[in-house]
GROMACS .gro file of N, CA and C in nm:
model
  408
    1UNK      N    1 -11.818 -20.899   8.882
    1UNK     CA    2 -11.685 -20.951   8.863
    1UNK      C    3 -11.623 -20.980   8.999
    2UNK      N    4 -11.555 -21.091   9.005
    2UNK     CA    5 -11.491 -21.127   9.132
    2UNK      C    6 -11.339 -21.118   9.126
    3UNK      N    7 -11.282 -21.096   9.005
    3UNK     CA    8 -11.137 -21.086   8.996
    3UNK      C    9 -11.097 -21.007   8.873
    4UNK      N   10 -10.974 -20.959   8.875
    4UNK     CA   11 -10.918 -20.889   8.759
    4UNK      C   12 -10.913 -20.984   8.640
    5UNK      N   13 -10.872 -21.108   8.662
    5UNK     CA   14 -10.865 -21.205   8.553
    5UNK      C   15 -11.002 -21.226   8.489
    6UNK      N   16 -11.106 -21.234   8.571
    6UNK     CA   17 -11.241 -21.252   8.518
    6UNK      C   18 -11.285 -21.132   8.436
    7UNK      N   19 -11.253 -21.012   8.482
    7UNK     CA   20 -11.287 -20.891   8.408
    7UNK      C   21 -11.218 -20.889   8.272
    8UNK      N   22 -11.089 -20.924   8.270
    8UNK     CA   23 -11.018 -20.929   8.143
    8UNK      C   24 -11.081 -21.032   8.049
    9UNK      N   25 -11.110 -21.150   8.101
    9UNK     CA   26 -11.167 -21.256   8.018
    9UNK      C   27 -11.304 -21.218   7.965
   10UNK      N   28 -11.383 -21.151   8.046
   10UNK     CA   29 -11.520 -21.117   8.007
   10UNK      C   30 -11.527 -20.998   7.913
   11UNK      N   31 -11.449 -20.893   7.944
   11UNK     CA   32 -11.465 -20.768   7.871
   11UNK      C   33 -11.352 -20.732   7.775
   12UNK      N   34 -11.232 -20.777   7.804
   12UNK     CA   35 -11.119 -20.727   7.728
   12UNK      C   36 -11.053 -20.827   7.634
   13UNK      N   37 -11.047 -20.952   7.668
   13UNK     CA   38 -10.976 -21.049   7.585
   13UNK      C   39 -11.077 -21.128   7.503
   14UNK      N   40 -11.115 -21.073   7.391
   14UNK     CA   41 -11.207 -21.141   7.302
   14UNK      C   42 -11.353 -21.115   7.331
   15UNK      N   43 -11.383 -21.039   7.435
   15UNK     CA   44 -11.522 -21.004   7.466
   15UNK      C   45 -11.575 -20.901   7.369
   16UNK      N   46 -11.698 -20.859   7.388
   16UNK     CA   47 -11.760 -20.766   7.292
   16UNK      C   48 -11.697 -20.627   7.294
   17UNK      N   49 -11.616 -20.597   7.395
   17UNK     CA   50 -11.547 -20.468   7.401
   17UNK      C   51 -11.402 -20.477   7.354
   18UNK      N   52 -11.364 -20.592   7.306
   18UNK     CA   53 -11.226 -20.614   7.265
   18UNK      C   54 -11.196 -20.540   7.135
   19UNK      N   55 -11.084 -20.472   7.132
   19UNK     CA   56 -11.032 -20.410   7.010
   19UNK      C   57 -10.890 -20.462   6.993
   20UNK      N   58 -10.859 -20.510   6.876
   20UNK     CA   59 -10.727 -20.564   6.851
   20UNK      C   60 -10.617 -20.461   6.874
   21UNK      N   61 -10.502 -20.510   6.905
   21UNK     CA   62 -10.386 -20.426   6.936
   21UNK      C   63 -10.327 -20.367   6.808
   22UNK      N   64 -10.290 -20.241   6.817
   22UNK     CA   65 -10.218 -20.174   6.710
   22UNK      C   66 -10.088 -20.121   6.769
   23UNK      N   67  -9.977 -20.163   6.717
   23UNK     CA   68  -9.848 -20.121   6.768
   23UNK      C   69  -9.803 -19.990   6.703
   24UNK      N   70  -9.751 -19.903   6.785
   24UNK     CA   71  -9.690 -19.779   6.737
   24UNK      C   72  -9.540 -19.799   6.741
   25UNK      N   73  -9.470 -19.770   6.632
   25UNK     CA   74  -9.324 -19.782   6.637
   25UNK      C   75  -9.269 -19.697   6.751
   26UNK      N   76  -9.171 -19.750   6.824
   26UNK     CA   77  -9.123 -19.684   6.944
   26UNK      C   78  -9.069 -19.544   6.914
   27UNK      N   79  -9.004 -19.526   6.801
   27UNK     CA   80  -8.953 -19.393   6.767
   27UNK      C   81  -9.067 -19.294   6.750
   28UNK      N   82  -9.176 -19.338   6.691
   28UNK     CA   83  -9.293 -19.250   6.674
   28UNK      C   84  -9.356 -19.222   6.810
   29UNK      N   85  -9.359 -19.321   6.899
   29UNK     CA   86  -9.415 -19.300   7.033
   29UNK      C   87  -9.334 -19.195   7.108
   30UNK      N   88  -9.201 -19.203   7.099
   30UNK     CA   89  -9.116 -19.103   7.164
   30UNK      C   90  -9.146 -18.964   7.107
   31UNK      N   91  -9.158 -18.957   6.978
   31UNK     CA   92  -9.190 -18.830   6.910
   31UNK      C   93  -9.326 -18.776   6.956
   32UNK      N   94  -9.425 -18.862   6.964
   32UNK     CA   95  -9.559 -18.819   7.006
   32UNK      C   96  -9.559 -18.766   7.149
   33UNK      N   97  -9.486 -18.833   7.236
   33UNK     CA   98  -9.478 -18.789   7.376
   33UNK      C   99  -9.411 -18.652   7.383
   34UNK      N  100  -9.303 -18.634   7.307
   34UNK     CA  101  -9.235 -18.504   7.304
   34UNK      C  102  -9.326 -18.395   7.248
   35UNK      N  103  -9.401 -18.428   7.142
   35UNK     CA  104  -9.494 -18.331   7.083
   35UNK      C  105  -9.601 -18.289   7.183
   36UNK      N  106  -9.636 -18.380   7.274
   36UNK     CA  107  -9.737 -18.349   7.376
   36UNK      C  108  -9.676 -18.278   7.497
   37UNK      N  109  -9.543 -18.258   7.494
   37UNK     CA  110  -9.476 -18.189   7.604
   37UNK      C  111  -9.427 -18.281   7.714
   38UNK      N  112  -9.424 -18.410   7.686
   38UNK     CA  113  -9.381 -18.505   7.787
   38UNK      C  114  -9.236 -18.545   7.774
   39UNK      N  115  -9.190 -18.623   7.869
   39UNK     CA  116  -9.055 -18.676   7.871
   39UNK      C  117  -9.066 -18.828   7.876
   40UNK      N  118  -9.008 -18.894   7.779
   40UNK     CA  119  -9.016 -19.039   7.771
   40UNK      C  120  -8.909 -19.103   7.858
   41UNK      N  121  -8.953 -19.198   7.944
   41UNK     CA  122  -8.862 -19.273   8.029
   41UNK      C  123  -8.887 -19.421   8.004
   42UNK      N  124  -8.779 -19.494   7.976
   42UNK     CA  125  -8.789 -19.637   7.951
   42UNK      C  126  -8.794 -19.712   8.084
   43UNK      N  127  -8.901 -19.788   8.104
   43UNK     CA  128  -8.922 -19.860   8.229
   43UNK      C  129  -8.837 -19.986   8.236
   44UNK      N  130  -8.776 -20.007   8.351
   44UNK     CA  131  -8.697 -20.126   8.387
   44UNK      C  132  -8.635 -20.200   8.268
   45UNK      N  133  -8.545 -20.132   8.196
   45UNK     CA  134  -8.492 -20.192   8.073
   45UNK      C  135  -8.407 -20.317   8.092
   46UNK      N  136  -8.344 -20.333   8.208
   46UNK     CA  137  -8.256 -20.449   8.228
   46UNK      C  138  -8.313 -20.546   8.332
   47UNK      N  139  -8.444 -20.553   8.344
   47UNK     CA  140  -8.510 -20.641   8.442
   47UNK      C  141  -8.511 -20.784   8.388
   48UNK      N  142  -8.401 -20.853   8.404
   48UNK     CA  143  -8.384 -20.987   8.346
   48UNK      C  144  -8.485 -21.089   8.398
   49UNK      N  145  -8.535 -21.070   8.518
   49UNK     CA  146  -8.631 -21.167   8.574
   49UNK      C  147  -8.763 -21.166   8.498
   50UNK      N  148  -8.785 -21.066   8.414
   50UNK     CA  149  -8.909 -21.056   8.337
   50UNK      C  150  -8.896 -21.118   8.199
   51UNK      N  151  -8.777 -21.168   8.165
   51UNK     CA  152  -8.758 -21.226   8.032
   51UNK      C  153  -8.657 -21.145   7.953
   52UNK      N  154  -8.669 -21.144   7.821
   52UNK     CA  155  -8.573 -21.072   7.737
   52UNK      C  156  -8.568 -20.923   7.775
   53UNK      N  157  -8.449 -20.867   7.765
   53UNK     CA  158  -8.431 -20.726   7.796
   53UNK      C  159  -8.383 -20.651   7.672
   54UNK      N  160  -8.393 -20.519   7.677
   54UNK     CA  161  -8.331 -20.440   7.572
   54UNK      C  162  -8.182 -20.431   7.604
   55UNK      N  163  -8.102 -20.410   7.503
   55UNK     CA  164  -7.958 -20.399   7.523
   55UNK      C  165  -7.918 -20.253   7.540
   56UNK      N  166  -7.796 -20.232   7.584
   56UNK     CA  167  -7.743 -20.095   7.595
   56UNK      C  168  -7.745 -20.027   7.459
   57UNK      N  169  -7.720 -20.102   7.352
   57UNK     CA  170  -7.724 -20.043   7.218
   57UNK      C  171  -7.864 -19.995   7.182
   58UNK      N  172  -7.966 -20.069   7.223
   58UNK     CA  173  -8.104 -20.025   7.198
   58UNK      C  174  -8.132 -19.898   7.276
   59UNK      N  175  -8.086 -19.890   7.401
   59UNK     CA  176  -8.105 -19.768   7.480
   59UNK      C  177  -8.035 -19.651   7.410
   60UNK      N  178  -7.917 -19.675   7.355
   60UNK     CA  179  -7.845 -19.569   7.281
   60UNK      C  180  -7.927 -19.523   7.160
   61UNK      N  181  -7.985 -19.617   7.087
   61UNK     CA  182  -8.069 -19.583   6.970
   61UNK      C  183  -8.191 -19.501   7.013
   62UNK      N  184  -8.253 -19.541   7.123
   62UNK     CA  185  -8.370 -19.469   7.172
   62UNK      C  186  -8.331 -19.330   7.220
   63UNK      N  187  -8.215 -19.318   7.283
   63UNK     CA  188  -8.168 -19.187   7.327
   63UNK      C  189  -8.148 -19.095   7.206
   64UNK      N  190  -8.093 -19.151   7.099
   64UNK     CA  191  -8.074 -19.072   6.976
   64UNK      C  192  -8.209 -19.030   6.917
   65UNK      N  193  -8.313 -19.108   6.944
   65UNK     CA  194  -8.448 -19.077   6.894
   65UNK      C  195  -8.524 -18.982   6.987
   66UNK      N  196  -8.464 -18.946   7.102
   66UNK     CA  197  -8.529 -18.852   7.192
   66UNK      C  198  -8.569 -18.904   7.328
   67UNK      N  199  -8.532 -19.028   7.361
   67UNK     CA  200  -8.561 -19.081   7.494
   67UNK      C  201  -8.504 -18.986   7.599
   68UNK      N  202  -8.582 -18.961   7.706
   68UNK     CA  203  -8.539 -18.866   7.807
   68UNK      C  204  -8.478 -18.928   7.931
   69UNK      N  205  -8.509 -19.055   7.959
   69UNK     CA  206  -8.459 -19.114   8.082
   69UNK      C  207  -8.475 -19.264   8.084
   70UNK      N  208  -8.416 -19.325   8.187
   70UNK     CA  209  -8.429 -19.468   8.210
   70UNK      C  210  -8.462 -19.492   8.357
   71UNK      N  211  -8.546 -19.589   8.379
   71UNK     CA  212  -8.580 -19.630   8.515
   71UNK      C  213  -8.469 -19.722   8.564
   72UNK      N  214  -8.396 -19.675   8.663
   72UNK     CA  215  -8.284 -19.751   8.717
   72UNK      C  216  -8.322 -19.819   8.847
   73UNK      N  217  -8.380 -19.743   8.938
   73UNK     CA  218  -8.415 -19.795   9.070
   73UNK      C  219  -8.549 -19.866   9.063
   74UNK      N  220  -8.542 -19.997   9.046
   74UNK     CA  221  -8.660 -20.081   9.027
   74UNK      C  222  -8.636 -20.212   9.102
   75UNK      N  223  -8.740 -20.271   9.159
   75UNK     CA  224  -8.721 -20.395   9.236
   75UNK      C  225  -8.653 -20.508   9.159
   76UNK      N  226  -8.665 -20.511   9.028
   76UNK     CA  227  -8.604 -20.618   8.948
   76UNK      C  228  -8.462 -20.585   8.901
   77UNK      N  229  -8.406 -20.473   8.946
   77UNK     CA  230  -8.267 -20.438   8.911
   77UNK      C  231  -8.179 -20.456   9.035
   78UNK      N  232  -8.083 -20.546   9.027
   78UNK     CA  233  -7.989 -20.563   9.138
   78UNK      C  234  -7.884 -20.451   9.136
   79UNK      N  235  -7.796 -20.447   9.236
   79UNK     CA  236  -7.698 -20.339   9.249
   79UNK      C  237  -7.606 -20.327   9.126
   80UNK      N  238  -7.549 -20.437   9.075
   80UNK     CA  239  -7.464 -20.422   8.955
   80UNK      C  240  -7.541 -20.370   8.833
   81UNK      N  241  -7.665 -20.412   8.819
   81UNK     CA  242  -7.748 -20.364   8.707
   81UNK      C  243  -7.775 -20.215   8.722
   82UNK      N  244  -7.804 -20.171   8.842
   82UNK     CA  245  -7.829 -20.028   8.866
   82UNK      C  246  -7.704 -19.946   8.835
   83UNK      N  247  -7.587 -19.997   8.875
   83UNK     CA  248  -7.462 -19.927   8.846
   83UNK      C  249  -7.441 -19.915   8.696
   84UNK      N  250  -7.463 -20.024   8.625
   84UNK     CA  251  -7.447 -20.025   8.479
   84UNK      C  252  -7.543 -19.927   8.413
   85UNK      N  253  -7.668 -19.928   8.456
   85UNK     CA  254  -7.767 -19.838   8.397
   85UNK      C  255  -7.737 -19.691   8.429
   86UNK      N  256  -7.692 -19.663   8.551
   86UNK     CA  257  -7.655 -19.524   8.586
   86UNK      C  258  -7.541 -19.475   8.498
   87UNK      N  259  -7.445 -19.560   8.473
   87UNK     CA  260  -7.332 -19.525   8.389
   87UNK      C  261  -7.379 -19.497   8.246
   88UNK      N  262  -7.465 -19.584   8.194
   88UNK     CA  263  -7.520 -19.566   8.060
   88UNK      C  264  -7.601 -19.436   8.052
   89UNK      N  265  -7.683 -19.411   8.152
   89UNK     CA  266  -7.763 -19.288   8.154
   89UNK      C  267  -7.672 -19.165   8.155
   90UNK      N  268  -7.567 -19.170   8.233
   90UNK     CA  269  -7.472 -19.059   8.240
   90UNK      C  270  -7.406 -19.037   8.104
   91UNK      N  271  -7.365 -19.147   8.041
   91UNK     CA  272  -7.302 -19.141   7.908
   91UNK      C  273  -7.394 -19.074   7.806
   92UNK      N  274  -7.523 -19.102   7.816
   92UNK     CA  275  -7.620 -19.057   7.716
   92UNK      C  276  -7.695 -18.930   7.756
   93UNK      N  277  -7.669 -18.879   7.875
   93UNK     CA  278  -7.740 -18.759   7.921
   93UNK      C  279  -7.886 -18.785   7.953
   94UNK      N  280  -7.915 -18.907   7.998
   94UNK     CA  281  -8.053 -18.944   8.031
   94UNK      C  282  -8.080 -18.924   8.179
   95UNK      N  283  -8.202 -18.890   8.211
   95UNK     CA  284  -8.244 -18.880   8.351
   95UNK      C  285  -8.257 -19.020   8.409
   96UNK      N  286  -8.241 -19.031   8.540
   96UNK     CA  287  -8.250 -19.159   8.611
   96UNK      C  288  -8.371 -19.153   8.703
   97UNK      N  289  -8.462 -19.248   8.686
   97UNK     CA  290  -8.581 -19.251   8.770
   97UNK      C  291  -8.589 -19.381   8.847
   98UNK      N  292  -8.684 -19.386   8.938
   98UNK     CA  293  -8.713 -19.506   9.014
   98UNK      C  294  -8.862 -19.531   9.013
   99UNK      N  295  -8.899 -19.653   9.044
   99UNK     CA  296  -9.040 -19.688   9.052
   99UNK      C  297  -9.056 -19.819   9.126
  100UNK      N  298  -9.158 -19.827   9.208
  100UNK     CA  299  -9.188 -19.953   9.275
  100UNK      C  300  -9.259 -20.048   9.181
  101UNK      N  301  -9.310 -19.995   9.067
  101UNK     CA  302  -9.385 -20.076   8.971
  101UNK      C  303  -9.510 -20.135   9.037
  102UNK      N  304  -9.570 -20.056   9.123
  102UNK     CA  305  -9.686 -20.099   9.198
  102UNK      C  306  -9.808 -20.107   9.106
  103UNK      N  307  -9.874 -20.220   9.106
  103UNK     CA  308  -9.992 -20.240   9.022
  103UNK      C  309 -10.113 -20.285   9.103
  104UNK      N  310 -10.116 -20.254   9.231
  104UNK     CA  311 -10.231 -20.288   9.312
  104UNK      C  312 -10.199 -20.390   9.420
  105UNK      N  313 -10.298 -20.411   9.503
  105UNK     CA  314 -10.279 -20.497   9.620
  105UNK      C  315 -10.265 -20.645   9.584
  106UNK      N  316 -10.293 -20.679   9.459
  106UNK     CA  317 -10.278 -20.818   9.418
  106UNK      C  318 -10.133 -20.850   9.379
  107UNK      N  319 -10.042 -20.757   9.398
  107UNK     CA  320  -9.900 -20.777   9.369
  107UNK      C  321  -9.820 -20.775   9.499
  108UNK      N  322  -9.697 -20.823   9.494
  108UNK     CA  323  -9.616 -20.832   9.615
  108UNK      C  324  -9.529 -20.708   9.641
  109UNK      N  325  -9.508 -20.624   9.544
  109UNK     CA  326  -9.422 -20.506   9.562
  109UNK      C  327  -9.502 -20.394   9.628
  110UNK      N  328  -9.442 -20.335   9.732
  110UNK     CA  329  -9.508 -20.226   9.804
  110UNK      C  330  -9.503 -20.096   9.723
  111UNK      N  331  -9.607 -20.016   9.733
  111UNK     CA  332  -9.610 -19.883   9.674
  111UNK      C  333  -9.499 -19.801   9.738
  112UNK      N  334  -9.416 -19.737   9.658
  112UNK     CA  335  -9.308 -19.655   9.710
  112UNK      C  336  -9.184 -19.731   9.748
  113UNK      N  337  -9.175 -19.859   9.713
  113UNK     CA  338  -9.056 -19.938   9.746
  113UNK      C  339  -8.932 -19.879   9.678
  114UNK      N  340  -8.949 -19.820   9.564
  114UNK     CA  341  -8.842 -19.750   9.491
  114UNK      C  342  -8.899 -19.615   9.450
  115UNK      N  343  -8.815 -19.514   9.450
  115UNK     CA  344  -8.864 -19.380   9.417
  115UNK      C  345  -8.767 -19.306   9.325
  116UNK      N  346  -8.812 -19.193   9.276
  116UNK     CA  347  -8.729 -19.101   9.197
  116UNK      C  348  -8.683 -18.991   9.290
  117UNK      N  349  -8.558 -18.955   9.281
  117UNK     CA  350  -8.504 -18.852   9.370
  117UNK      C  351  -8.570 -18.717   9.340
  118UNK      N  352  -8.579 -18.630   9.439
  118UNK     CA  353  -8.636 -18.496   9.417
  118UNK      C  354  -8.562 -18.419   9.308
  119UNK      N  355  -8.430 -18.437   9.300
  119UNK     CA  356  -8.352 -18.368   9.196
  119UNK      C  357  -8.391 -18.416   9.056
  120UNK      N  358  -8.412 -18.546   9.041
  120UNK     CA  359  -8.453 -18.599   8.911
  120UNK      C  360  -8.596 -18.556   8.877
  121UNK      N  361  -8.682 -18.550   8.978
  121UNK     CA  362  -8.818 -18.501   8.954
  121UNK      C  363  -8.813 -18.358   8.903
  122UNK      N  364  -8.729 -18.276   8.965
  122UNK     CA  365  -8.714 -18.137   8.919
  122UNK      C  366  -8.662 -18.133   8.776
  123UNK      N  367  -8.566 -18.219   8.743
  123UNK     CA  368  -8.512 -18.223   8.607
  123UNK      C  369  -8.619 -18.268   8.507
  124UNK      N  370  -8.699 -18.367   8.545
  124UNK     CA  371  -8.810 -18.410   8.459
  124UNK      C  372  -8.908 -18.295   8.437
  125UNK      N  373  -8.943 -18.228   8.544
  125UNK     CA  374  -9.038 -18.116   8.535
  125UNK      C  375  -8.983 -18.005   8.446
  126UNK      N  376  -8.853 -17.980   8.454
  126UNK     CA  377  -8.796 -17.872   8.373
  126UNK      C  378  -8.792 -17.908   8.225
  127UNK      N  379  -8.785 -18.037   8.195
  127UNK     CA  380  -8.785 -18.081   8.053
  127UNK      C  381  -8.925 -18.092   7.996
  128UNK      N  382  -9.023 -18.111   8.081
  128UNK     CA  383  -9.162 -18.125   8.035
  128UNK      C  384  -9.219 -17.988   8.002
  129UNK      N  385  -9.288 -17.981   7.889
  129UNK     CA  386  -9.347 -17.854   7.846
  129UNK      C  387  -9.499 -17.861   7.831
  130UNK      N  388  -9.556 -17.980   7.855
  130UNK     CA  389  -9.697 -18.000   7.829
  130UNK      C  390  -9.791 -17.947   7.935
  131UNK      N  391  -9.743 -17.920   8.052
  131UNK     CA  392  -9.829 -17.872   8.160
  131UNK      C  393  -9.750 -17.863   8.287
  132UNK      N  394  -9.808 -17.797   8.384
  132UNK     CA  395  -9.743 -17.779   8.513
  132UNK      C  396  -9.747 -17.909   8.592
  133UNK      N  397  -9.635 -17.944   8.652
  133UNK     CA  398  -9.628 -18.062   8.737
  133UNK      C  399  -9.647 -18.017   8.881
  134UNK      N  400  -9.746 -18.073   8.946
  134UNK     CA  401  -9.776 -18.037   9.085
  134UNK      C  402  -9.703 -18.131   9.178
  135UNK      N  403  -9.627 -18.074   9.270
  135UNK     CA  404  -9.555 -18.153   9.369
  135UNK      C  405  -9.610 -18.115   9.504
  136UNK      N  406  -9.659 -18.216   9.579
  136UNK     CA  407  -9.727 -18.193   9.704
  136UNK      C  408  -9.636 -18.157   9.814
   0.00000   0.00000   0.00000
C-alpha cells in the first residue's frame, strides 16, 4: 500500500474485508460507555466548518441521557463558539475538554494544538469507573 486512501479502497470500502455499517442509537452508546465505566464526551459539537452541527438542544438531550462532557477547545471552534459551549457545559454540569483532533502526519493540525486542562482530566478520571487512568 502506498497511501491511506489506497488501503481503504482495497481493504475497507467494498473489499473482501468490508462489513457494512451498523448504527447504534446515540442514547444506547452513551449507556454502553457508562456501563463500561467510561465518560462520554461529545467531540467538536459546534465545528461549523465541518458541515451540519448539533444544536444546543441536542446537547441538552444528550446530557439528560448521560453525556459527561463536551469538547470545547478544538481548532474548528472560534472564540465566540468556545464561550457559548463553555456556558452550555456549565449550565448542564458537563466537563469541558480539548483536543487537537490529530489524525496523523497527513493532516495539517499539530498534535497537542489544543488540550484538556489538568483539572478537567482529574474530573474525568474521578467520574470514570472502568479502570485506572495513568497520568505520566
